[in-house]
Amino acid sequence: MYINNIKLMNYRNYQSLELDFNKKINLIIGSNGQGKTNIVESITLMSIGKSFRTNKDKDLIMFNKDSLYTNCNFSRNGINKSIEVVVTKEKKGIKINGVSVKSLHELLGILNVVVFSPEDLKLVKDGPKERRSFIDKEISQVMPRYYSLLMDYNKTMNQRNILLKSNYIDKNLLDVYDLSLSKYGSEIYVFRNRFIEKLSAISNNLHRNLTLNKENLTIKYKNQLDIDDYSDADLIKELLYQKYKETIDSDLYNRNTKIGPHKDDISIHINDIDVRMFGSQGQQRTASISLKLSEIELIKQEVGDYPVLILDDVFSELDQDRQKMLVEKLGDVQMFVTSADPLHINILKELEYSVFHIENGKVISSENGGL
């Protein structure tokens, strides 16, 4: 999977921009605030329907403009496709191959993109919320059905929490919410468990390579259900429903739902040691790299083609050996690398790449290099 070109109009600080990309490595260089990250951000807008930097679509529109337009042409499994996104201050419109889609659900999984930013290097030591977000984003890309389940679950949980905060508790309505949460939650558990099992196997292989076979990385699913088999959604549904009934007094006291997938986490161990609690900073960062790179291979297994990889200002956080490892081990993946340091071009020697120099929302020069 690779992007051939993009077109931007009134996107952040780009009034008009058209770029043709290299199928291998695209290095986007510019000082802070010049717009290099805006280019890769637009790619995620066309991949998942939103920015990886903000939840407010209107922030993407150029100052004093009413709307923005983005377009990309890309190849997936040898077939050319296109995505267009129009954002106004009131709504968002999406077209796939020239045909309008009615919901974000229809966009997910069309153009698979993995984003690796400095924040991801803290994935291991951050809180459960960040790791849940990591899991949810990646499953949604390859299994759009999961995204719909997650939206339904969160909507129902919010309705249940509103009821818990009210002065009068309608027990019949509460039971309806419990049944719905049990149904959505059980399917979410099944999806997450399958994903984490695959992620653990892939990330362990990667981690062993990164540590010269000195460390084993193990990832396990942590939730509030004490079971070993997550393949039976009906059984999980019954257990969840029982949990909601058992904890109702506590939920009423706290006016909040304490049981369910919204409380899940993953445990991350290196050689049977909890790396979040007892691992060194270097081990935590290497484990985070292994997790993020595992997404690439997992998506390849699920959809039959490698995703596009965005490395947003990651080089500045890594030593030269890890920089080289990233670009050399991912030769089959199209990469977009943003950096403020022109010397990072040296990392790409002997590889096929294009360089774009950005200044004040314009490409002031570009060049090709390598093979």
C-alpha positions as semicolon CSV with decimal commas, in nm:
position;residue;x (nm);y (nm);z (nm)
1;M;0,000;0,000;0,000
2;Y;0,142;0,337;-0,095
3;I;0,024;0,691;-0,158
4;N;0,099;0,832;-0,502
5;N;0,006;1,194;-0,439
6;I;-0,198;1,433;-0,229
7;K;-0,371;1,763;-0,288
8;L;-0,450;2,012;-0,011
9;M;-0,654;2,332;-0,020
10;N;-0,694;2,562;0,282
11;Y;-0,549;2,295;0,509
12;R;-0,386;2,454;0,814
13;N;-0,113;2,678;0,665
14;Y;-0,137;2,532;0,312
15;Q;-0,353;2,738;0,083
16;S;-0,275;2,509;-0,207
17;L;-0,038;2,213;-0,223
18;E;0,011;1,918;-0,458
19;L;0,281;1,658;-0,396
20;D;0,388;1,337;-0,568
21;F;0,546;1,088;-0,331
22;N;0,816;0,824;-0,342
23;K;0,693;0,468;-0,297
24;K;0,962;0,409;-0,037
25;I;1,079;0,691;0,192
26;N;0,958;1,051;0,199
27;L;1,156;1,280;0,428
28;I;0,978;1,607;0,510
29;I;1,218;1,862;0,658
30;G;1,134;2,197;0,812
31;S;1,179;2,407;1,122
32;N;0,912;2,395;1,389
33;G;0,591;2,569;1,289
34;Q;0,654;2,558;0,914
35;G;0,396;2,289;0,836
36;K;0,582;1,961;0,795
37;T;0,354;1,773;1,037
38;N;0,047;1,925;0,870
39;I;0,124;1,721;0,559
40;V;0,127;1,386;0,738
41;E;-0,169;1,492;0,952
42;S;-0,373;1,535;0,632
43;I;-0,291;1,174;0,545
44;T;-0,445;1,052;0,871
45;L;-0,753;1,264;0,803
46;M;-0,801;1,070;0,481
47;S;-0,724;0,739;0,652
48;I;-0,935;0,750;0,969
49;G;-1,144;1,063;0,911
50;K;-0,972;1,272;1,177
51;S;-0,643;1,421;1,284
52;F;-0,404;1,243;1,518
53;R;-0,334;1,580;1,684
54;T;-0,680;1,724;1,757
55;N;-1,043;1,616;1,785
56;K;-1,168;1,947;1,648
57;D;-1,207;1,935;1,270
58;K;-1,248;2,312;1,245
59;D;-0,891;2,354;1,375
60;L;-0,771;2,205;1,046
61;I;-0,925;2,481;0,834
62;M;-0,695;2,765;0,732
63;F;-0,749;3,088;0,924
64;N;-1,015;3,311;0,762
65;K;-1,137;3,027;0,536
66;D;-1,471;2,847;0,557
67;S;-1,366;2,499;0,444
68;L;-1,079;2,274;0,347
69;Y;-1,029;2,007;0,082
70;T;-0,793;1,709;0,077
71;N;-0,744;1,440;-0,185
72;C;-0,510;1,144;-0,214
73;N;-0,454;0,880;-0,478
74;F;-0,308;0,555;-0,352
75;S;-0,251;0,194;-0,447
76;R;-0,375;-0,099;-0,240
77;N;-0,301;-0,458;-0,341
78;G;-0,216;-0,325;-0,689
79;I;-0,548;-0,140;-0,732
80;N;-0,556;0,241;-0,756
81;K;-0,802;0,418;-0,528
82;S;-0,883;0,773;-0,418
83;I;-1,014;0,945;-0,107
84;E;-1,145;1,302;-0,080
85;V;-1,237;1,483;0,241
86;V;-1,412;1,819;0,267
87;V;-1,440;1,983;0,607
88;T;-1,652;2,290;0,681
89;K;-1,714;2,448;1,020
90;E;-2,044;2,258;1,040
91;K;-1,985;1,918;0,877
92;K;-1,751;1,679;0,699
93;G;-1,793;1,502;0,367
94;I;-1,601;1,197;0,247
95;K;-1,576;1,036;-0,096
96;I;-1,413;0,703;-0,180
97;N;-1,337;0,658;-0,549
98;G;-1,569;0,951;-0,618
99;V;-1,864;0,804;-0,427
100;S;-1,988;0,977;-0,112
101;V;-2,002;0,771;0,208
102;K;-2,255;0,830;0,483
103;S;-2,046;0,742;0,787
104;L;-1,691;0,725;0,912
105;H;-1,736;0,350;0,948
106;E;-1,723;0,317;0,567
107;L;-1,387;0,496;0,548
108;L;-1,202;0,286;0,806
109;G;-0,976;0,020;0,660
110;I;-0,960;0,170;0,311
111;L;-0,621;0,340;0,355
112;N;-0,431;0,184;0,646
113;V;-0,188;0,418;0,819
114;V;0,030;0,366;1,127
115;V;0,146;0,683;1,305
116;F;0,454;0,678;1,526
117;S;0,517;0,999;1,722
118;P;0,732;1,084;2,027
119;E;0,425;1,034;2,247
120;D;0,416;0,668;2,141
121;L;0,759;0,615;2,298
122;K;0,579;0,663;2,631
123;L;0,313;0,404;2,548
124;V;0,446;0,154;2,801
125;K;0,484;0,390;3,097
126;D;0,168;0,594;3,030
127;G;-0,168;0,513;3,186
128;P;-0,430;0,254;3,078
129;K;-0,627;0,514;2,878
130;E;-0,339;0,560;2,633
131;R;-0,295;0,185;2,586
132;R;-0,669;0,136;2,534
133;S;-0,660;0,410;2,272
134;F;-0,370;0,234;2,101
135;I;-0,564;-0,094;2,092
136;D;-0,890;0,066;1,976
137;K;-0,732;0,265;1,692
138;E;-0,552;-0,033;1,547
139;I;-0,839;-0,281;1,568
140;S;-1,074;-0,025;1,411
141;Q;-0,843;0,010;1,110
142;V;-0,854;-0,357;1,019
143;M;-1,198;-0,442;1,158
144;P;-1,443;-0,153;1,107
145;R;-1,715;-0,356;1,282
146;Y;-1,517;-0,305;1,603
147;Y;-1,538;0,074;1,568
148;S;-1,918;0,054;1,550
149;L;-1,929;-0,169;1,858
150;L;-1,709;0,074;2,047
151;M;-1,929;0,371;1,955
152;D;-2,243;0,182;2,061
153;Y;-2,083;0,073;2,387
154;N;-1,962;0,422;2,479
155;K;-2,298;0,579;2,392
156;T;-2,485;0,328;2,607
157;M;-2,238;0,363;2,896
158;N;-2,278;0,741;2,891
159;Q;-2,658;0,701;2,901
160;R;-2,623;0,460;3,194
161;N;-2,400;0,706;3,380
162;I;-2,653;0,986;3,328
163;L;-2,920;0,761;3,477
164;L;-2,694;0,676;3,773
165;K;-2,657;1,047;3,845
166;S;-3,031;1,117;3,836
167;N;-3,252;1,149;4,142
168;Y;-3,484;0,875;4,027
169;I;-3,345;0,540;3,909
170;D;-3,567;0,362;3,659
171;K;-3,467;-0,001;3,724
172;N;-3,625;-0,125;3,402
173;L;-3,427;0,127;3,198
174;L;-3,114;0,039;3,394
175;D;-3,163;-0,326;3,304
176;V;-3,196;-0,235;2,935
177;Y;-2,863;-0,054;2,956
178;D;-2,702;-0,348;3,137
179;L;-2,819;-0,592;2,869
180;S;-2,693;-0,366;2,591
181;L;-2,356;-0,307;2,757
182;S;-2,319;-0,681;2,810
183;K;-2,386;-0,748;2,442
184;Y;-2,152;-0,481;2,304
185;G;-1,890;-0,542;2,570
186;S;-1,872;-0,917;2,510
187;E;-1,794;-0,865;2,142
188;I;-1,535;-0,599;2,225
189;Y;-1,363;-0,845;2,461
190;V;-1,345;-1,105;2,183
191;F;-1,198;-0,858;1,933
192;R;-0,945;-0,722;2,183
193;N;-0,828;-1,063;2,298
194;R;-0,767;-1,184;1,942
195;F;-0,579;-0,865;1,860
196;I;-0,361;-0,879;2,172
197;E;-0,271;-1,245;2,116
198;K;-0,150;-1,166;1,766
199;L;0,022;-0,847;1,878
200;S;0,208;-1,032;2,153
201;A;0,349;-1,293;1,915
202;I;0,459;-1,038;1,655
203;S;0,603;-0,790;1,903
204;N;0,803;-1,060;2,082
205;N;0,976;-1,157;1,755
206;L;1,055;-0,793;1,683
207;H;1,176;-0,729;2,035
208;R;1,410;-1,026;2,028
209;N;1,565;-0,887;1,710
210;L;1,604;-0,543;1,866
211;T;1,771;-0,685;2,179
212;L;1,986;-0,950;2,005
213;N;1,771;-1,230;2,153
214;K;1,838;-1,114;2,509
215;E;1,480;-1,020;2,601
216;N;1,137;-1,176;2,564
217;L;0,843;-0,935;2,542
218;T;0,505;-1,063;2,661
219;I;0,174;-0,879;2,631
220;K;-0,142;-0,995;2,807
221;Y;-0,499;-0,872;2,821
222;K;-0,602;-0,725;3,158
223;N;-0,970;-0,688;3,238
224;Q;-1,220;-0,747;3,517
225;L;-1,334;-1,091;3,405
226;D;-1,160;-1,389;3,560
227;I;-1,171;-1,622;3,258
228;D;-0,922;-1,796;3,030
229;D;-1,137;-1,842;2,719
230;Y;-1,241;-1,528;2,532
231;S;-1,380;-1,705;2,227
232;D;-1,733;-1,753;2,366
233;A;-1,910;-1,417;2,333
234;D;-2,233;-1,557;2,481
235;L;-2,055;-1,670;2,797
236;I;-1,881;-1,334;2,832
237;K;-2,214;-1,158;2,784
238;E;-2,366;-1,351;3,076
239;L;-2,064;-1,286;3,299
240;L;-2,070;-0,914;3,221
241;Y;-2,442;-0,893;3,292
242;Q;-2,386;-1,059;3,630
243;K;-2,103;-0,815;3,705
244;Y;-2,329;-0,516;3,638
245;K;-2,584;-0,655;3,883
246;E;-2,321;-0,736;4,147
247;T;-2,173;-0,386;4,136
248;I;-2,493;-0,184;4,113
249;D;-2,472;-0,058;4,474
250;S;-2,119;0,066;4,417
251;D;-2,217;0,222;4,082
252;L;-2,509;0,403;4,243
253;Y;-2,286;0,532;4,521
254;N;-2,015;0,652;4,279
255;R;-2,269;0,747;4,010
256;N;-2,047;0,584;3,752
257;T;-2,004;0,251;3,572
258;K;-1,699;0,068;3,709
259;I;-1,719;-0,256;3,510
260;G;-1,655;-0,306;3,141
261;P;-1,410;-0,267;2,851
262;H;-1,361;0,103;2,931
263;K;-1,148;-0,011;3,227
264;D;-0,926;-0,257;3,036
265;D;-0,549;-0,248;3,004
266;I;-0,262;-0,461;2,880
267;S;0,027;-0,591;3,090
268;I;0,373;-0,568;2,935
269;H;0,652;-0,788;3,064
270;I;1,017;-0,831;2,964
271;N;1,164;-1,161;3,083
272;D;0,868;-1,193;3,326
273;I;0,932;-0,848;3,478
274;D;0,663;-0,578;3,464
275;V;0,844;-0,331;3,242
276;R;0,605;-0,047;3,327
277;M;0,682;-0,075;3,698
278;F;1,039;-0,206;3,704
279;G;1,185;-0,166;3,354
280;S;1,452;0,090;3,269
281;Q;1,369;0,387;3,049
282;G;1,558;0,221;2,765
283;Q;1,356;-0,100;2,804
284;Q;1,031;0,097;2,812
285;R;1,120;0,283;2,492
286;T;1,235;-0,033;2,311
287;A;0,916;-0,214;2,416
288;S;0,712;0,080;2,283
289;I;0,897;0,061;1,950
290;S;0,826;-0,312;1,931
291;L;0,454;-0,253;1,996
292;K;0,421;0,019;1,733
293;L;0,617;-0,173;1,468
294;S;0,404;-0,480;1,537
295;E;0,103;-0,289;1,407
296;I;0,261;-0,289;1,063
297;E;0,300;-0,666;1,039
298;L;-0,039;-0,728;1,200
299;I;-0,215;-0,508;0,942
300;K;-0,024;-0,690;0,666
301;Q;-0,154;-1,022;0,797
302;E;-0,512;-0,896;0,823
303;V;-0,552;-0,704;0,494
304;G;-0,282;-0,854;0,272
305;D;-0,085;-0,533;0,219
306;Y;0,151;-0,324;0,428
307;P;0,014;0,002;0,572
308;V;0,168;0,344;0,521
309;L;0,397;0,442;0,810
310;I;0,426;0,797;0,946
311;L;0,725;0,876;1,168
312;D;0,643;1,221;1,302
313;D;0,954;1,374;1,458
314;V;1,056;1,036;1,600
315;F;1,419;1,048;1,480
316;S;1,497;1,327;1,726
317;E;1,399;1,093;2,011
318;L;1,609;0,795;1,898
319;D;1,981;0,727;1,878
320;Q;2,140;0,672;1,537
321;D;2,137;0,291;1,564
322;R;1,761;0,284;1,624
323;Q;1,706;0,537;1,344
324;K;1,887;0,310;1,100
325;M;1,704;0,007;1,230
326;L;1,367;0,168;1,161
327;V;1,438;0,258;0,799
328;E;1,635;-0,053;0,710
329;K;1,397;-0,311;0,858
330;L;1,092;-0,157;0,690
331;G;1,203;-0,170;0,330
332;D;0,861;-0,290;0,206
333;V;0,672;-0,008;0,378
334;Q;0,614;0,342;0,240
335;M;0,737;0,586;0,503
336;F;0,674;0,953;0,571
337;V;0,939;1,092;0,805
338;T;0,916;1,446;0,943
339;S;1,223;1,609;1,093
340;A;1,367;1,950;1,178
341;D;1,722;1,824;1,122
342;P;1,853;1,816;0,761
343;L;2,132;1,583;0,875
344;H;1,876;1,302;0,900
345;I;1,913;1,268;0,523
346;N;2,237;1,085;0,605
347;I;2,037;0,803;0,764
348;L;1,880;0,731;0,425
349;K;2,200;0,673;0,232
350;E;2,187;0,360;0,014
351;L;1,805;0,371;0,030
352;E;1,545;0,503;-0,215
353;Y;1,399;0,831;-0,091
354;S;1,264;1,177;-0,171
355;V;1,319;1,489;0,039
356;F;1,081;1,782;0,068
357;H;1,199;2,104;0,230
358;I;0,912;2,298;0,390
359;E;0,904;2,665;0,477
360;N;0,598;2,867;0,580
361;G;0,344;2,632;0,423
362;K;0,530;2,584;0,095
363;V;0,764;2,325;-0,052
364;I;1,067;2,538;-0,133
365;S;1,268;2,251;-0,280
366;S;1,262;1,874;-0,329
367;E;1,510;1,611;-0,435
368;N;1,542;1,239;-0,492
369;G;1,825;1,022;-0,368
370;G;1,947;0,673;-0,299
371;L;1,888;0,383;-0,534
